[in-house]
Amino acid sequence: MEMCWLSSYPRSGNTYLRTILWHCLGMRSTSVYPNDLEGRKDLENYVGHIEQKNGCTRFPQDTLPLVKTHERPLNNEPTIYVVRDGRASCVSLWHFFGKKIPLEQVIEGQHHFGTWTQHFQKWNPPVRPDTLLIR
């Protein structure tokens, strides 16, 4: 079955989108990151999150698997790409990292996810086929 990526640069509203999809459309989602919501069952229920078990996720039958990622595109599956102002995303990511690295290093992409611009360019949502860009 085809699936749909829910992609964004970190701290850009991906979990917020997942919450909207759950509450408005009853669509559950998962994440490529195990324990993405830190095992908080209350938050998992609120977001509509399905946690991985043994590296796989079971979606309800006849539903479109929605999968959160911040990684570079792995294939050409349909995608909803959420973009937030890069400055706000970087400051939020810096806070998420506990301010343990200088803000300049976050902006310069000296971490796993690279720069905001690199992420956007790799996904290239304005021209990527089967991609909905949400700003």
PDB file of C-alpha atoms in Angstrom:
ATOM      1  CA  MET A   1       0.000   0.000   0.000  1.00  0.00           C
ATOM      2  CA  GLU A   2       1.209   3.486  -0.830  1.00  0.00           C
ATOM      3  CA  MET A   3       2.059   5.755   2.083  1.00  0.00           C
ATOM      4  CA  CYS A   4       2.418   9.489   2.577  1.00  0.00           C
ATOM      5  CA  TRP A   5       5.366  11.308   4.145  1.00  0.00           C
ATOM      6  CA  LEU A   6       4.696  14.111   6.609  1.00  0.00           C
ATOM      7  CA  SER A   7       7.970  15.960   6.256  1.00  0.00           C
ATOM      8  CA  SER A   8       9.437  19.133   7.666  1.00  0.00           C
ATOM      9  CA  TYR A   9      12.593  20.625   9.051  1.00  0.00           C
ATOM     10  CA  PRO A  10      12.554  19.931  12.802  1.00  0.00           C
ATOM     11  CA  ARG A  11      10.386  22.246  14.910  1.00  0.00           C
ATOM     12  CA  SER A  12       8.292  23.360  11.941  1.00  0.00           C
ATOM     13  CA  GLY A  13       4.866  22.037  12.925  1.00  0.00           C
ATOM     14  CA  ASN A  14       4.936  18.381  11.901  1.00  0.00           C
ATOM     15  CA  THR A  15       3.394  17.174  15.167  1.00  0.00           C
ATOM     16  CA  TYR A  16       0.836  19.977  14.954  1.00  0.00           C
ATOM     17  CA  LEU A  17      -0.135  18.770  11.460  1.00  0.00           C
ATOM     18  CA  ARG A  18      -0.421  15.197  12.771  1.00  0.00           C
ATOM     19  CA  THR A  19      -2.721  16.431  15.540  1.00  0.00           C
ATOM     20  CA  ILE A  20      -4.950  18.243  13.030  1.00  0.00           C
ATOM     21  CA  LEU A  21      -5.116  15.184  10.758  1.00  0.00           C
ATOM     22  CA  TRP A  22      -6.140  13.050  13.746  1.00  0.00           C
ATOM     23  CA  HIS A  23      -8.719  15.385  15.269  1.00  0.00           C
ATOM     24  CA  CYS A  24     -10.271  16.610  12.018  1.00  0.00           C
ATOM     25  CA  LEU A  25     -10.009  13.581   9.734  1.00  0.00           C
ATOM     26  CA  GLY A  26      -9.446  10.653  12.110  1.00  0.00           C
ATOM     27  CA  MET A  27      -6.139   9.848  10.386  1.00  0.00           C
ATOM     28  CA  ARG A  28      -3.502   8.248  12.602  1.00  0.00           C
ATOM     29  CA  SER A  29       0.203   8.607  11.886  1.00  0.00           C
ATOM     30  CA  THR A  30       3.541   7.215  12.909  1.00  0.00           C
ATOM     31  CA  SER A  31       7.122   8.407  12.848  1.00  0.00           C
ATOM     32  CA  VAL A  32      10.388   7.091  11.468  1.00  0.00           C
ATOM     33  CA  TYR A  33      11.767   7.866  14.941  1.00  0.00           C
ATOM     34  CA  PRO A  34      11.129   5.176  17.555  1.00  0.00           C
ATOM     35  CA  ASN A  35       9.699   6.589  20.769  1.00  0.00           C
ATOM     36  CA  ASP A  36       9.115   9.875  18.947  1.00  0.00           C
ATOM     37  CA  LEU A  37       6.850  11.259  21.647  1.00  0.00           C
ATOM     38  CA  GLU A  38       9.028   9.911  24.478  1.00  0.00           C
ATOM     39  CA  GLY A  39       6.543   7.203  25.415  1.00  0.00           C
ATOM     40  CA  ARG A  40       4.020   9.755  26.658  1.00  0.00           C
ATOM     41  CA  LYS A  41       0.770   7.869  26.118  1.00  0.00           C
ATOM     42  CA  ASP A  42      -1.324  10.998  26.746  1.00  0.00           C
ATOM     43  CA  LEU A  43       0.524  12.841  23.975  1.00  0.00           C
ATOM     44  CA  GLU A  44       0.450   9.806  21.657  1.00  0.00           C
ATOM     45  CA  ASN A  45      -3.328   9.615  22.085  1.00  0.00           C
ATOM     46  CA  TYR A  46      -3.738  13.347  21.513  1.00  0.00           C
ATOM     47  CA  VAL A  47      -1.620  13.322  18.324  1.00  0.00           C
ATOM     48  CA  GLY A  48      -3.101  10.072  16.982  1.00  0.00           C
ATOM     49  CA  HIS A  49       0.351   8.505  17.031  1.00  0.00           C
ATOM     50  CA  ILE A  50       0.889   4.800  16.380  1.00  0.00           C
ATOM     51  CA  GLU A  51       4.134   3.669  18.006  1.00  0.00           C
ATOM     52  CA  GLN A  52       6.421   1.248  16.204  1.00  0.00           C
ATOM     53  CA  LYS A  53       6.727  -2.255  17.595  1.00  0.00           C
ATOM     54  CA  ASN A  54       9.776  -4.289  16.620  1.00  0.00           C
ATOM     55  CA  GLY A  55      10.564  -1.806  13.862  1.00  0.00           C
ATOM     56  CA  CYS A  56       7.175  -1.928  12.166  1.00  0.00           C
ATOM     57  CA  THR A  57       3.914  -0.053  12.418  1.00  0.00           C
ATOM     58  CA  ARG A  58       0.439  -1.504  11.957  1.00  0.00           C
ATOM     59  CA  PHE A  59      -2.099   0.909  10.578  1.00  0.00           C
ATOM     60  CA  PRO A  60      -5.821   0.256  10.658  1.00  0.00           C
ATOM     61  CA  GLN A  61      -6.968  -1.580   7.535  1.00  0.00           C
ATOM     62  CA  ASP A  62      -7.914   0.568   4.526  1.00  0.00           C
ATOM     63  CA  THR A  63      -6.160   3.670   5.840  1.00  0.00           C
ATOM     64  CA  LEU A  64      -3.357   5.660   4.251  1.00  0.00           C
ATOM     65  CA  PRO A  65      -0.156   5.243   6.286  1.00  0.00           C
ATOM     66  CA  LEU A  66       1.079   8.707   7.283  1.00  0.00           C
ATOM     67  CA  VAL A  67       4.732   8.754   8.352  1.00  0.00           C
ATOM     68  CA  LYS A  68       6.521  11.685   9.992  1.00  0.00           C
ATOM     69  CA  THR A  69      10.112  12.359   8.984  1.00  0.00           C
ATOM     70  CA  HIS A  70      12.759  15.053   9.125  1.00  0.00           C
ATOM     71  CA  GLU A  71      15.143  12.996   6.994  1.00  0.00           C
ATOM     72  CA  ARG A  72      15.955  13.553   3.316  1.00  0.00           C
ATOM     73  CA  PRO A  73      13.556  11.979   0.814  1.00  0.00           C
ATOM     74  CA  LEU A  74      13.990   8.218   0.614  1.00  0.00           C
ATOM     75  CA  ASN A  75      11.591   7.654  -2.288  1.00  0.00           C
ATOM     76  CA  ASN A  76       8.977   9.414  -4.390  1.00  0.00           C
ATOM     77  CA  GLU A  77       5.972   8.622  -2.197  1.00  0.00           C
ATOM     78  CA  PRO A  78       3.346  11.377  -1.863  1.00  0.00           C
ATOM     79  CA  THR A  79       4.312  14.001   0.693  1.00  0.00           C
ATOM     80  CA  ILE A  80       2.859  16.775   2.786  1.00  0.00           C
ATOM     81  CA  TYR A  81       5.739  19.175   3.435  1.00  0.00           C
ATOM     82  CA  VAL A  82       5.348  21.702   6.255  1.00  0.00           C
ATOM     83  CA  VAL A  83       7.517  24.791   6.062  1.00  0.00           C
ATOM     84  CA  ARG A  84       7.924  27.337   8.837  1.00  0.00           C
ATOM     85  CA  ASP A  85      10.025  30.489   8.855  1.00  0.00           C
ATOM     86  CA  GLY A  86      13.592  29.164   9.089  1.00  0.00           C
ATOM     87  CA  ARG A  87      14.565  31.638  11.787  1.00  0.00           C
ATOM     88  CA  ALA A  88      11.769  30.483  14.080  1.00  0.00           C
ATOM     89  CA  SER A  89      12.513  26.816  13.350  1.00  0.00           C
ATOM     90  CA  CYS A  90      16.205  27.244  14.182  1.00  0.00           C
ATOM     91  CA  VAL A  91      15.534  29.062  17.452  1.00  0.00           C
ATOM     92  CA  SER A  92      12.982  26.421  18.445  1.00  0.00           C
ATOM     93  CA  LEU A  93      15.446  23.634  17.541  1.00  0.00           C
ATOM     94  CA  TRP A  94      18.148  25.366  19.599  1.00  0.00           C
ATOM     95  CA  HIS A  95      15.780  25.334  22.603  1.00  0.00           C
ATOM     96  CA  PHE A  96      14.910  21.678  21.855  1.00  0.00           C
ATOM     97  CA  PHE A  97      18.635  20.861  21.961  1.00  0.00           C
ATOM     98  CA  GLY A  98      18.662  22.477  25.421  1.00  0.00           C
ATOM     99  CA  LYS A  99      20.888  25.318  24.193  1.00  0.00           C
ATOM    100  CA  LYS A 100      23.792  22.856  24.488  1.00  0.00           C
ATOM    101  CA  ILE A 101      25.220  24.015  21.172  1.00  0.00           C
ATOM    102  CA  PRO A 102      25.462  27.647  20.090  1.00  0.00           C
ATOM    103  CA  LEU A 103      22.543  28.998  18.071  1.00  0.00           C
ATOM    104  CA  GLU A 104      24.998  29.803  15.272  1.00  0.00           C
ATOM    105  CA  GLN A 105      25.802  26.079  14.928  1.00  0.00           C
ATOM    106  CA  VAL A 106      22.100  25.256  14.639  1.00  0.00           C
ATOM    107  CA  ILE A 107      21.692  27.919  11.942  1.00  0.00           C
ATOM    108  CA  GLU A 108      24.794  26.638  10.120  1.00  0.00           C
ATOM    109  CA  GLY A 109      23.409  23.094  10.213  1.00  0.00           C
ATOM    110  CA  GLN A 110      26.171  21.629  12.367  1.00  0.00           C
ATOM    111  CA  HIS A 111      23.883  18.824  13.537  1.00  0.00           C
ATOM    112  CA  HIS A 112      22.156  15.763  12.071  1.00  0.00           C
ATOM    113  CA  PHE A 113      19.497  17.648  10.079  1.00  0.00           C
ATOM    114  CA  GLY A 114      21.704  20.199   8.295  1.00  0.00           C
ATOM    115  CA  THR A 115      20.515  23.693   7.510  1.00  0.00           C
ATOM    116  CA  TRP A 116      16.926  24.749   7.009  1.00  0.00           C
ATOM    117  CA  THR A 117      17.737  25.700   3.413  1.00  0.00           C
ATOM    118  CA  GLN A 118      19.432  22.366   2.640  1.00  0.00           C
ATOM    119  CA  HIS A 119      16.402  20.496   3.965  1.00  0.00           C
ATOM    120  CA  PHE A 120      13.987  22.540   1.878  1.00  0.00           C
ATOM    121  CA  GLN A 121      16.138  22.141  -1.243  1.00  0.00           C
ATOM    122  CA  LYS A 122      16.449  18.357  -0.822  1.00  0.00           C
ATOM    123  CA  TRP A 123      12.666  17.943  -0.638  1.00  0.00           C
ATOM    124  CA  ASN A 124      12.053  20.759  -3.157  1.00  0.00           C
ATOM    125  CA  PRO A 125       8.304  20.801  -2.391  1.00  0.00           C
ATOM    126  CA  PRO A 126       7.313  23.464  -4.960  1.00  0.00           C
ATOM    127  CA  VAL A 127       8.227  21.147  -7.861  1.00  0.00           C
ATOM    128  CA  ARG A 128       8.358  17.672  -6.296  1.00  0.00           C
ATOM    129  CA  PRO A 129       5.593  15.472  -7.753  1.00  0.00           C
ATOM    130  CA  ASP A 130       2.695  14.501  -5.477  1.00  0.00           C
ATOM    131  CA  THR A 131       3.718  17.007  -2.812  1.00  0.00           C
ATOM    132  CA  LEU A 132       1.490  19.402  -0.905  1.00  0.00           C
ATOM    133  CA  LEU A 133       3.384  22.383   0.504  1.00  0.00           C
ATOM    134  CA  ILE A 134       1.894  23.906   3.660  1.00  0.00           C
ATOM    135  CA  ARG A 135       3.211  27.219   4.917  1.00  0.00           C
TER     136      ARG A 135
END
